[in-house]
Coordinates of N, CA, C and O in Angstrom, one line a residue:
M289 N 123.2 212.1 92.8 CA 122.5 211.3 91.5 C 121.6 210.5 91.8 O 121.4 209.7 93.0
H290 N 121.0 210.5 90.8 CA 119.3 209.3 91.1 C 120.1 208.1 90.5 O 120.9 207.9 90.0
A291 N 119.2 207.1 91.5 CA 119.4 205.7 91.0 C 118.5 205.1 89.6 O 118.7 204.1 89.4
H292 N 117.6 206.2 89.6 CA 116.7 205.8 88.0 C 117.5 206.4 87.0 O 116.6 206.8 86.2
Q293 N 118.7 206.3 86.6 CA 119.3 206.6 85.1 C 118.8 205.6 84.8 O 118.8 204.7 84.6
H294 N 119.2 206.2 83.0 CA 119.0 205.3 82.0 C 119.8 204.0 82.1 O 121.4 204.1 82.1
A295 N 119.1 202.8 82.3 CA 120.1 201.7 82.1 C 120.6 201.7 80.9 O 120.2 201.8 79.7
S296 N 122.1 201.2 81.1 CA 123.0 200.9 79.7 C 122.3 200.1 79.2 O 121.3 199.2 79.3
P297 N 122.0 200.4 77.4 CA 121.2 199.7 76.6 C 121.8 198.2 76.6 O 122.8 197.9 76.8
S298 N 120.8 197.6 76.7 CA 120.9 195.5 76.7 C 121.7 195.2 75.4 O 121.6 196.1 74.4
L299 N 122.2 194.3 75.2 CA 123.2 194.0 74.5 C 121.9 193.9 73.4 O 122.4 194.0 72.1
Y300 N 120.9 193.6 73.3 CA 120.0 193.0 72.3 C 119.9 194.8 71.4 O 119.4 194.9 70.4
E301 N 119.7 195.8 72.3 CA 119.4 197.0 72.0 C 120.7 197.3 71.2 O 120.1 198.3 70.0
Q302 N 121.7 197.6 71.7 CA 123.1 197.3 70.5 C 123.1 196.7 69.5 O 123.2 197.1 68.7
L303 N 122.7 195.5 69.7 CA 123.1 194.7 68.7 C 122.0 195.4 67.2 O 122.0 195.6 66.3
E304 N 120.5 196.1 67.7 CA 119.6 196.2 66.7 C 119.9 198.0 66.2 O 119.6 198.3 65.5
A305 N 120.9 198.7 67.0 CA 121.4 199.7 67.0 C 122.8 199.8 65.8 O 123.4 200.6 65.4
L306 N 123.2 198.8 65.6 CA 124.4 198.4 64.6 C 124.1 199.1 63.6 O 122.9 199.1 63.0
P307 N 125.2 199.6 63.0 CA 124.8 200.3 61.6 C 124.7 199.4 60.3 O 124.7 198.0 60.7
A308 N 124.1 199.5 59.4 CA 123.7 198.5 58.1 C 125.0 198.1 57.9 O 125.7 198.9 57.7
G309 N 124.9 196.8 57.1 CA 125.9 196.3 56.7 C 126.7 195.1 57.5 O 127.9 194.6 57.6
L310 N 126.5 195.8 58.9 CA 127.0 194.6 60.0 C 126.0 193.6 60.6 O 124.6 193.7 60.8
T311 N 126.6 192.2 60.6 CA 125.4 191.5 61.2 C 125.9 191.2 62.8 O 126.8 191.2 63.0
G312 N 124.7 191.3 63.6 CA 124.9 191.1 65.1 C 124.6 190.1 65.7 O 123.6 189.7 65.3
E313 N 125.7 189.3 66.8 CA 124.8 188.2 67.2 C 125.2 188.4 68.8 O 126.4 189.3 69.0
I314 N 124.4 187.6 69.5 CA 125.0 187.8 70.8 C 125.2 186.1 71.0 O 124.3 185.4 71.2
L315 N 126.9 186.0 71.7 CA 126.9 184.5 71.4 C 127.4 184.8 73.0 O 128.4 185.0 73.6
N316 N 126.7 183.9 74.0 CA 127.5 183.4 75.2 C 127.8 184.8 76.2 O 128.8 184.8 76.8
G317 N 126.5 185.5 75.9 CA 126.7 187.0 76.8 C 127.6 188.0 75.9 O 127.7 188.8 76.7
Q318 N 128.0 187.4 74.9 CA 128.9 188.5 74.0 C 128.3 189.1 73.0 O 128.1 187.9 72.1
L319 N 128.6 190.5 72.7 CA 127.9 191.2 71.3 C 129.2 191.1 70.3 O 130.2 191.7 70.8
Y320 N 128.7 190.2 69.1 CA 130.1 190.3 68.0 C 129.1 191.1 66.9 O 127.8 190.9 66.4
A321 N 130.2 191.4 66.2 CA 129.6 192.2 64.9 C 130.6 192.0 64.0 O 131.8 192.1 64.0
Q322 N 129.7 191.7 62.7 CA 130.4 191.4 61.3 C 130.1 191.6 60.2 O 129.0 192.0 60.0
P323 N 131.1 192.6 59.3 CA 130.9 193.0 58.0 C 130.1 191.6 57.2 O 130.3 190.6 57.3
R324 N 129.9 192.6 56.2 CA 129.5 191.5 55.0 C 130.4 190.6 54.6 O 131.8 190.8 54.3
P325 N 130.2 189.3 54.5 CA 131.2 188.5 53.7 C 131.9 188.6 52.3 O 131.4 189.4 51.6
S326 N 133.2 187.9 52.2 CA 133.3 188.1 50.7 C 132.4 187.3 49.7 O 131.5 187.0 50.0
L327 N 132.7 187.9 48.2 CA 131.9 187.6 47.2 C 132.0 185.9 47.0 O 131.3 185.5 46.7
E328 N 133.1 185.3 47.1 CA 132.9 183.8 47.6 C 132.0 183.4 48.1 O 131.4 182.3 47.8
H329 N 132.2 183.9 49.4 CA 131.3 183.3 50.6 C 129.4 183.6 50.0 O 129.2 182.2 50.3
G330 N 129.6 184.8 49.5 CA 127.8 184.8 49.1 C 127.7 183.9 48.1 O 126.6 183.7 47.6
Y331 N 128.8 183.8 46.9 CA 128.2 182.9 46.2 C 127.8 181.3 46.3 O 127.0 180.8 46.0
T332 N 128.7 180.8 47.4 CA 128.8 179.7 47.8 C 127.4 179.4 48.4 O 126.6 178.8 48.7
E333 N 127.0 180.4 49.6 CA 125.4 180.7 50.1 C 124.6 180.8 49.1 O 123.6 179.7 49.6
T334 N 124.7 181.4 48.3 CA 123.3 181.4 47.4 C 123.3 180.2 46.3 O 121.7 179.4 46.1
S335 N 124.2 179.7 46.0 CA 124.7 178.4 45.1 C 124.1 177.3 46.1 O 123.0 176.3 45.4
L336 N 124.3 176.8 47.3 CA 123.9 176.0 48.2 C 122.5 176.1 48.6 O 121.5 175.1 47.8
A337 N 121.7 177.4 48.9 CA 120.2 177.7 48.5 C 119.8 177.2 48.0 O 118.7 176.3 47.7
E338 N 120.4 177.5 46.7 CA 119.6 176.6 45.3 C 119.5 175.4 45.0 O 118.7 175.0 44.5
E339 N 120.7 174.8 45.4 CA 120.6 173.0 45.4 C 119.5 172.9 46.5 O 119.0 171.6 45.9
L340 N 119.2 173.3 47.7 CA 118.7 172.5 48.6 C 117.1 173.1 48.5 O 115.9 172.5 48.8
V341 N 116.5 174.1 47.8 CA 115.3 175.0 47.8 C 114.8 174.0 47.0 O 113.1 173.8 47.4
G342 N 115.0 173.8 45.7 CA 114.3 173.2 44.5 C 113.9 171.8 45.5 O 112.5 171.7 45.4
P343 N 114.7 170.7 45.6 CA 113.9 169.4 46.0 C 113.4 169.7 47.1 O 112.2 168.7 47.8
F344 N 114.1 170.5 48.2 CA 113.7 170.2 49.8 C 112.4 171.1 50.1 O 112.1 170.9 50.8
Q345 N 112.7 172.2 49.7 CA 111.6 173.4 49.9 C 110.3 173.1 48.8 O 109.0 172.9 49.7
K346 N 110.5 173.2 47.9 CA 109.4 173.0 47.1 C 109.0 171.5 46.1 O 108.0 171.4 45.7
G347 N 109.9 170.4 46.6 CA 109.5 169.3 46.3 C 109.9 168.8 44.9 O 109.3 168.1 44.0
R348 N 110.7 169.7 44.4 CA 110.7 169.4 42.8 C 112.1 168.4 42.4 O 113.2 168.1 43.2
G349 N 112.3 168.2 41.4 CA 113.2 166.8 40.9 C 113.5 165.9 42.0 O 114.5 165.4 42.2
G350 N 112.2 165.4 42.3 CA 112.3 164.2 42.7 C 112.7 164.2 44.0 O 112.8 163.3 45.2
G351 N 112.6 165.3 44.6 CA 113.0 165.9 46.1 C 111.9 165.7 47.5 O 110.3 165.7 46.3
P352 N 112.1 165.3 48.2 CA 110.5 165.6 49.2 C 109.9 166.6 49.5 O 109.1 166.4 50.2
G353 N 110.4 167.3 49.3 CA 109.8 168.9 49.9 C 110.0 168.8 51.7 O 110.6 168.0 52.2
G354 N 108.9 169.5 52.2 CA 108.8 169.3 53.5 C 109.7 170.6 54.6 O 109.9 170.1 55.9
W355 N 110.5 171.5 53.9 CA 111.6 171.8 54.4 C 111.2 173.4 54.4 O 110.8 174.0 53.4
L356 N 111.7 174.1 55.4 CA 111.5 175.7 54.6 C 113.1 176.3 55.2 O 113.5 175.9 56.3
I357 N 113.8 176.7 54.0 CA 115.4 176.8 54.3 C 115.4 178.8 54.0 O 114.6 179.2 53.4
V358 N 116.2 178.9 54.9 CA 116.1 180.6 55.0 C 117.7 181.1 55.2 O 118.4 180.2 55.8
G359 N 117.9 181.9 54.5 CA 119.2 182.5 54.6 C 119.3 183.6 55.7 O 118.9 184.5 56.1
E360 N 120.6 183.4 56.6 CA 120.8 184.5 57.8 C 119.7 184.9 58.4 O 119.6 185.9 58.8
P361 N 119.2 183.8 59.3 CA 118.2 183.9 60.5 C 118.6 184.4 61.1 O 119.5 184.1 61.6
E362 N 117.7 185.3 62.1 CA 118.2 185.5 63.9 C 117.7 184.8 64.5 O 116.1 184.3 64.8
L363 N 118.5 183.8 64.8 CA 117.8 182.4 65.9 C 117.9 182.9 67.2 O 119.2 183.6 67.7
H364 N 117.1 183.1 67.9 CA 116.9 183.2 69.1 C 116.6 182.0 70.0 O 115.8 181.7 70.4
F365 N 117.8 181.7 70.5 CA 117.8 180.4 71.2 C 117.2 180.5 72.7 O 116.7 179.8 73.2
I366 N 117.6 181.8 73.3 CA 116.9 182.7 73.8 C 116.5 184.2 73.9 O 117.4 184.3 73.7
R367 N 115.1 184.2 74.1 CA 114.8 185.3 73.0 C 115.5 186.7 73.8 O 115.7 187.1 75.1
D368 N 116.4 187.4 72.8 CA 117.4 188.6 73.0 C 118.5 188.1 73.6 O 118.8 189.5 74.3
T369 N 118.9 186.9 74.0 CA 119.9 186.7 74.9 C 120.8 185.7 74.6 O 122.1 186.2 74.6
E370 N 120.5 185.1 73.5 CA 121.3 184.1 72.9 C 121.3 184.1 71.6 O 120.0 183.6 71.2
V371 N 121.7 184.7 70.7 CA 121.2 185.1 69.1 C 122.4 185.0 68.2 O 123.4 185.5 68.5
D372 N 122.0 183.6 67.7 CA 122.5 183.4 66.7 C 122.6 183.9 64.8 O 121.3 183.0 64.8
V373 N 123.5 184.1 64.4 CA 122.8 183.7 62.6 C 123.4 183.1 61.7 O 124.9 183.4 61.5
P374 N 123.2 182.0 61.7 CA 123.8 181.2 60.8 C 123.9 181.7 59.3 O 122.8 182.5 58.9
D375 N 124.7 180.9 58.4 CA 124.3 181.8 56.8 C 123.2 181.2 56.4 O 122.4 181.8 55.8
L376 N 122.9 180.1 56.7 CA 121.5 179.0 56.1 C 121.2 178.5 57.5 O 121.7 177.9 58.2
A377 N 119.5 178.3 57.4 CA 119.3 177.6 58.1 C 117.8 176.8 58.1 O 117.3 177.4 56.6
G378 N 117.7 175.6 58.3 CA 116.4 174.9 57.8 C 115.4 174.1 58.9 O 116.1 173.8 60.0
W379 N 114.1 174.3 58.8 CA 113.5 173.8 59.3 C 112.7 173.1 58.8 O 112.0 173.0 57.7
R380 N 112.4 171.5 59.5 CA 111.5 170.7 58.9 C 109.8 171.0 59.5 O 109.8 171.5 60.3
R381 N 109.0 171.0 58.3 CA 107.4 171.6 58.2 C 106.7 171.3 59.4 O 105.6 171.6 59.7
A382 N 107.0 169.8 59.6 CA 106.6 169.2 60.8 C 106.5 169.4 61.8 O 105.8 170.0 62.8
R383 N 107.9 170.6 62.0 CA 108.3 171.3 63.2 C 107.6 172.5 63.2 O 107.5 173.4 64.5
L384 N 107.8 173.1 61.9 CA 107.5 174.9 61.9 C 107.0 174.9 60.8 O 107.7 175.0 59.4
P385 N 105.4 174.8 60.6 CA 104.8 174.8 59.3 C 104.5 176.3 58.8 O 104.7 176.2 57.3
H386 N 104.8 176.8 59.3 CA 104.7 178.4 58.9 C 105.8 179.5 59.2 O 105.9 179.4 60.6
L387 N 106.4 180.3 58.9 CA 107.5 181.0 59.2 C 106.5 182.4 59.8 O 105.5 182.8 59.5
P388 N 106.7 183.2 61.3 CA 105.9 183.6 61.6 C 106.1 185.1 60.9 O 107.3 185.7 60.3
K389 N 104.7 186.0 61.1 CA 104.7 186.7 59.7 C 105.4 188.1 60.5 O 105.5 189.0 61.5
A390 N 106.0 188.9 59.6 CA 107.1 190.2 59.9 C 107.6 190.1 60.9 O 107.3 191.3 61.8
Q391 N 108.2 189.0 61.0 CA 109.2 189.0 62.5 C 110.5 188.8 62.2 O 110.8 187.9 61.3
H392 N 111.6 189.1 62.5 CA 112.8 188.9 62.5 C 113.5 187.9 63.4 O 114.6 187.4 63.3
R393 N 112.6 187.8 64.3 CA 113.1 186.7 65.6 C 112.7 185.6 65.3 O 111.5 185.3 64.8
A394 N 113.6 184.3 65.0 CA 113.3 183.0 64.9 C 113.3 182.3 66.2 O 114.6 182.1 66.9
L395 N 112.2 181.9 66.7 CA 112.4 181.3 68.3 C 112.0 180.0 68.0 O 112.2 179.1 69.3
V396 N 112.0 179.1 67.0 CA 112.2 177.8 66.9 C 113.3 177.3 66.7 O 113.7 177.6 65.5
V397 N 113.9 175.8 67.4 CA 115.2 175.9 66.7 C 115.4 174.9 65.8 O 114.4 174.4 65.4
P398 N 116.4 175.5 64.6 CA 116.0 174.8 63.1 C 117.0 173.6 63.5 O 117.1 172.9 64.3
D399 N 116.6 172.5 62.6 CA 116.8 171.1 62.1 C 118.0 171.1 61.4 O 118.9 170.0 61.7
W400 N 118.8 171.9 60.8 CA 120.0 172.4 60.2 C 120.2 173.8 60.7 O 119.8 174.4 59.9
V401 N 121.7 173.7 60.4 CA 122.4 175.1 60.1 C 123.5 174.9 59.5 O 124.4 173.6 59.5
C402 N 123.9 176.0 58.6 CA 125.3 175.8 57.9 C 125.9 177.3 58.2 O 125.4 177.9 58.0
E403 N 127.4 177.0 58.8 CA 127.9 178.1 58.5 C 129.1 177.7 57.4 O 129.8 176.9 57.1
I404 N 129.2 179.3 57.0 CA 130.3 179.0 55.4 C 131.2 179.6 56.1 O 131.2 181.1 56.6
L405 N 132.5 179.1 56.5 CA 133.7 179.8 57.0 C 134.5 181.2 56.3 O 134.4 180.9 55.2
S406 N 134.5 181.9 56.5 CA 135.5 182.8 56.4 C 137.1 183.0 57.3 O 136.9 182.5 58.7
P407 N 138.0 183.3 57.0 CA 139.2 183.6 57.8 C 139.0 184.2 58.9 O 139.6 184.3 59.9
S408 N 138.4 185.4 59.0 CA 137.8 186.1 60.4 C 136.5 185.5 61.0 O 136.4 186.1 62.4
T409 N 135.8 184.6 60.3 CA 135.1 183.7 61.2 C 135.2 182.5 61.8 O 133.9 181.8 62.4
E410 N 135.9 181.9 61.1 CA 136.2 180.3 61.2 C 136.3 180.0 62.9 O 135.7 179.0 63.2
S411 N 137.1 180.9 63.8 CA 137.5 180.2 64.7 C 135.8 180.3 65.7 O 135.4 179.7 66.4
K412 N 135.2 181.8 65.3 CA 134.0 181.8 66.2 C 133.2 180.7 66.0 O 132.5 180.2 66.8
D413 N 132.9 180.4 64.4 CA 132.1 179.2 64.2 C 132.4 178.2 64.6 O 131.6 177.3 65.2
R414 N 133.5 177.7 64.9 CA 134.0 176.4 65.3 C 133.7 176.4 66.6 O 133.2 175.4 67.4
R415 N 134.4 177.2 67.4 CA 134.9 177.4 68.6 C 133.7 177.9 69.6 O 133.4 177.4 70.8
I416 N 132.7 178.6 69.0 CA 132.1 179.8 70.0 C 130.4 178.9 69.4 O 129.9 178.6 70.0
K417 N 130.0 178.9 68.0 CA 128.4 178.9 67.6 C 128.4 177.3 67.7 O 127.3 176.9 68.0
M418 N 129.1 176.6 67.3 CA 128.9 175.2 67.1 C 128.5 174.5 68.7 O 127.5 173.8 68.3
P419 N 129.5 174.6 69.7 CA 128.8 174.3 70.9 C 127.6 174.9 71.5 O 126.6 174.3 71.7
I420 N 127.1 176.0 70.8 CA 126.0 176.6 71.1 C 125.0 175.8 70.3 O 123.7 175.9 70.9
Y421 N 125.1 175.9 69.2 CA 124.1 174.9 68.1 C 124.0 173.6 68.7 O 122.6 173.0 69.1
A422 N 124.9 172.9 69.4 CA 124.9 171.4 69.9 C 124.1 172.0 71.2 O 123.1 171.1 71.6
R423 N 124.3 172.8 72.2 CA 123.3 173.2 73.7 C 122.2 173.0 73.3 O 121.2 172.6 74.3
Y424 N 121.7 173.7 72.0 CA 120.4 174.1 72.1 C 119.3 173.1 71.2 O 118.5 173.1 70.5
G425 N 120.2 171.8 70.7 CA 119.4 170.8 70.5 C 119.7 170.8 68.8 O 118.5 170.0 68.5
V426 N 120.1 171.4 68.2 CA 120.2 171.8 66.3 C 120.7 170.3 65.9 O 121.9 169.8 66.2
P427 N 119.9 169.4 65.5 CA 120.2 168.0 64.8 C 121.3 168.0 63.8 O 122.2 166.9 64.0
H428 N 121.6 169.0 63.3 CA 122.6 169.0 61.9 C 123.2 170.0 61.8 O 122.3 171.2 62.0
A429 N 124.2 170.1 61.3 CA 125.0 171.3 61.0 C 126.7 170.8 60.2 O 126.6 169.7 60.4
W430 N 126.4 171.9 59.2 CA 127.2 171.7 57.7 C 128.0 173.1 58.2 O 127.8 174.0 58.3
L431 N 129.5 172.6 57.8 CA 130.7 173.7 57.9 C 131.3 173.7 56.7 O 131.5 172.6 55.9
I432 N 131.2 174.8 55.6 CA 131.9 174.5 54.5 C 132.6 176.1 54.3 O 132.6 177.1 55.0
D433 N 133.9 175.6 53.5 CA 135.1 176.4 53.5 C 135.1 176.5 51.9 O 135.2 175.8 51.1
P434 N 134.5 178.0 51.3 CA 134.3 178.2 49.6 C 135.7 178.2 49.2 O 135.4 178.4 48.1
V435 N 136.5 178.7 50.0 CA 137.9 179.1 49.5 C 138.9 177.5 49.5 O 139.3 177.0 48.1
A436 N 138.7 176.8 50.2 CA 139.4 175.4 50.3 C 138.5 174.3 49.6 O 139.0 173.1 49.6
H437 N 137.2 174.8 49.4 CA 136.5 174.1 48.6 C 136.1 172.5 49.3 O 136.2 171.3 48.9
T438 N 135.8 172.7 50.7 CA 135.6 171.6 51.4 C 133.7 171.9 52.4 O 133.4 173.0 52.4
L439 N 133.2 170.4 52.6 CA 132.2 170.6 53.6 C 132.6 169.5 54.5 O 132.5 168.5 53.9
E440 N 132.1 169.8 55.7 CA 132.1 169.1 56.7 C 130.5 169.1 57.4 O 130.1 170.1 57.9
A441 N 130.0 167.7 57.6 CA 128.6 167.5 57.7 C 128.9 166.8 59.5 O 129.4 165.9 59.5
Y442 N 127.8 167.5 60.2 CA 128.0 166.7 61.8 C 126.6 166.4 62.0 O 125.3 167.1 61.7
A443 N 126.4 165.7 62.8 CA 125.4 164.9 63.2 C 125.3 165.2 64.8 O 126.4 164.9 65.6
L444 N 124.4 165.7 65.5 CA 124.3 165.9 67.3 C 123.8 164.2 67.6 O 123.1 163.8 67.2
D445 N 124.4 163.8 68.6 CA 124.9 162.8 69.4 C 124.7 162.7 70.4 O 126.1 163.0 71.2
A446 N 124.1 162.4 71.3 CA 124.0 162.2 72.6 C 124.5 164.0 73.1 O 125.4 163.8 73.9
G447 N 124.1 165.0 72.4 CA 124.4 166.5 72.8 C 125.9 166.8 72.4 O 126.2 167.7 73.0
A448 N 126.6 166.2 71.6 CA 127.6 166.5 71.0 C 128.0 166.3 69.4 O 127.0 165.3 68.9
W449 N 128.8 166.8 68.9 CA 128.7 166.9 67.6 C 129.6 165.1 66.7 O 130.5 165.0 67.6
R450 N 128.7 164.6 66.2 CA 129.6 163.4 65.6 C 129.6 163.7 63.9 O 128.9 164.3 63.3
E451 N 130.5 163.5 63.7 CA 131.4 164.0 62.3 C 130.6 162.7 61.2 O 131.0 161.9 61.4
I452 N 129.8 163.3 60.1 CA 129.2 162.4 59.4 C 129.8 161.9 58.1 O 129.1 161.4 57.4
G453 N 130.3 163.2 57.8 CA 130.8 163.4 56.2 C 131.9 164.3 56.3 O 131.8 165.6 57.0
R454 N 133.0 164.2 55.5 CA 134.1 165.1 55.1 C 134.2 165.3 53.5 O 134.3 164.1 53.2
F455 N 133.8 166.2 52.9 CA 134.0 166.3 51.2 C 134.8 167.2 50.8 O 134.8 168.5 51.2
A456 N 135.3 167.1 49.4 CA 136.1 168.2 48.8 C 136.1 168.1 47.4 O 135.6 167.2 46.6
G457 N 136.0 169.4 47.0 CA 136.3 169.4 45.4 C 135.1 169.1 44.5 O 133.7 169.9 45.3
A458 N 134.9 168.4 43.8 CA 133.8 168.7 43.0 C 132.9 167.4 42.9 O 132.2 166.7 42.2
T459 N 133.1 166.7 44.2 CA 132.7 165.3 44.5 C 130.8 165.4 44.6 O 130.2 166.4 45.1
P460 N 130.1 164.5 44.0 CA 128.5 164.4 44.3 C 128.5 164.1 46.0 O 129.2 163.0 46.3
V461 N 127.7 164.7 46.4 CA 127.6 164.6 48.0 C 126.0 164.3 48.0 O 125.0 164.8 47.6
S462 N 125.7 163.1 48.6 CA 124.5 163.1 49.5 C 124.6 163.0 51.0 O 125.6 162.2 51.6
V463 N 124.3 163.9 51.8 CA 124.7 164.1 53.4 C 123.4 164.3 54.2 O 122.7 165.1 53.5
A464 N 123.1 163.7 55.5 CA 122.2 164.0 55.8 C 122.1 165.3 56.4 O 123.5 166.1 57.1
P465 N 121.4 166.3 56.8 CA 119.6 165.7 56.6 C 119.1 165.9 55.2 O 118.0 165.5 55.3
F466 N 120.3 166.1 53.9 CA 119.3 166.4 52.8 C 120.2 165.0 51.8 O 120.1 165.4 50.7
D467 N 120.1 164.2 52.4 CA 120.8 162.7 51.7 C 120.0 162.4 50.8 O 119.9 161.7 50.0
A468 N 118.2 162.6 50.7 CA 117.6 162.2 49.6 C 118.0 162.6 48.2 O 117.5 161.9 47.3
V469 N 118.7 163.4 48.1 CA 119.3 164.2 46.8 C 120.6 164.1 46.9 O 121.2 164.4 47.8
T470 N 121.3 163.9 45.1 CA 122.5 164.5 45.5 C 123.0 165.7 44.9 O 122.2 166.3 44.4
I471 N 123.7 166.4 45.7 CA 124.1 167.8 45.6 C 125.4 167.9 44.8 O 126.3 167.2 45.1
D472 N 125.7 168.5 43.9 CA 127.1 168.3 43.3 C 127.4 169.8 43.9 O 127.6 170.8 44.0
L473 N 129.0 169.2 44.6 CA 129.5 170.0 45.5 C 130.4 171.2 44.5 O 130.2 172.3 44.8
G474 N 131.2 170.6 43.7 CA 131.5 171.9 42.4 C 130.6 172.7 42.4 O 131.1 173.9 41.8
A475 N 129.2 173.1 42.2 CA 128.3 173.9 41.7 C 128.5 174.8 43.1 O 127.7 176.4 42.8
L476 N 129.2 174.3 44.1 CA 128.9 175.7 45.1 C 130.1 176.7 45.4 O 130.4 177.7 45.8
W477 N 130.9 177.0 44.5 CA 132.2 177.2 44.5 C 132.6 178.1 43.3 O 132.4 177.8 41.9
A478 N 132.9 179.5 43.6 CA 132.9 180.6 42.9 C 133.6 180.5 41.7 O 135.2 179.9 42.2
P479 N 133.5 180.8 40.3 CA 134.8 180.8 39.6 C 135.4 182.3 40.1 O 135.0 183.0 39.8
T480 N 136.8 181.8 40.4 CA 137.5 182.8 40.6 C 138.9 182.7 39.8 O 139.4 181.8 39.5
E481 N 139.5 184.1 39.8 CA 141.1 184.0 38.9 C 141.9 183.1 39.5 O 142.0 183.4 41.2

């Protein structure tokens, strides 16, 4: 047997080979794959993006602008080695003036991430991904539960997460890093039977 047999595919090659419709992540050296989330989850994700993009990306409605907000970006904290896909992420344009062209890897640590929890991913989001976001210095993280109708907001404080707000229901919310504008929390929840 030769010593030069094909090496088994790297984790990132395995991630790239996942079937369409699965989202792959490499967290602490382990490959995770998950199917598309529920309709409620998708509704909350697009509704939150809509609330934030106008004021914070486009500077509309008295918002400050100055952000790039992206749905489900592939964050490479270590290129092809530590690969996290939050539901939403935002970068201050002062740090990332433009997105790299025709590139699916985001190599600049975002200023904000948001995970929309689902029963199958909540434990991974809280126990695995939140510590990774802290380790690589993401300053702000939100956890949103589209079924319980809650938003938890965290800020990185000396390398650890500090809860800065917890909201539920249809409250108007103004919370960092998007506290320049009030968001109607009720607008994030899908009308379900």
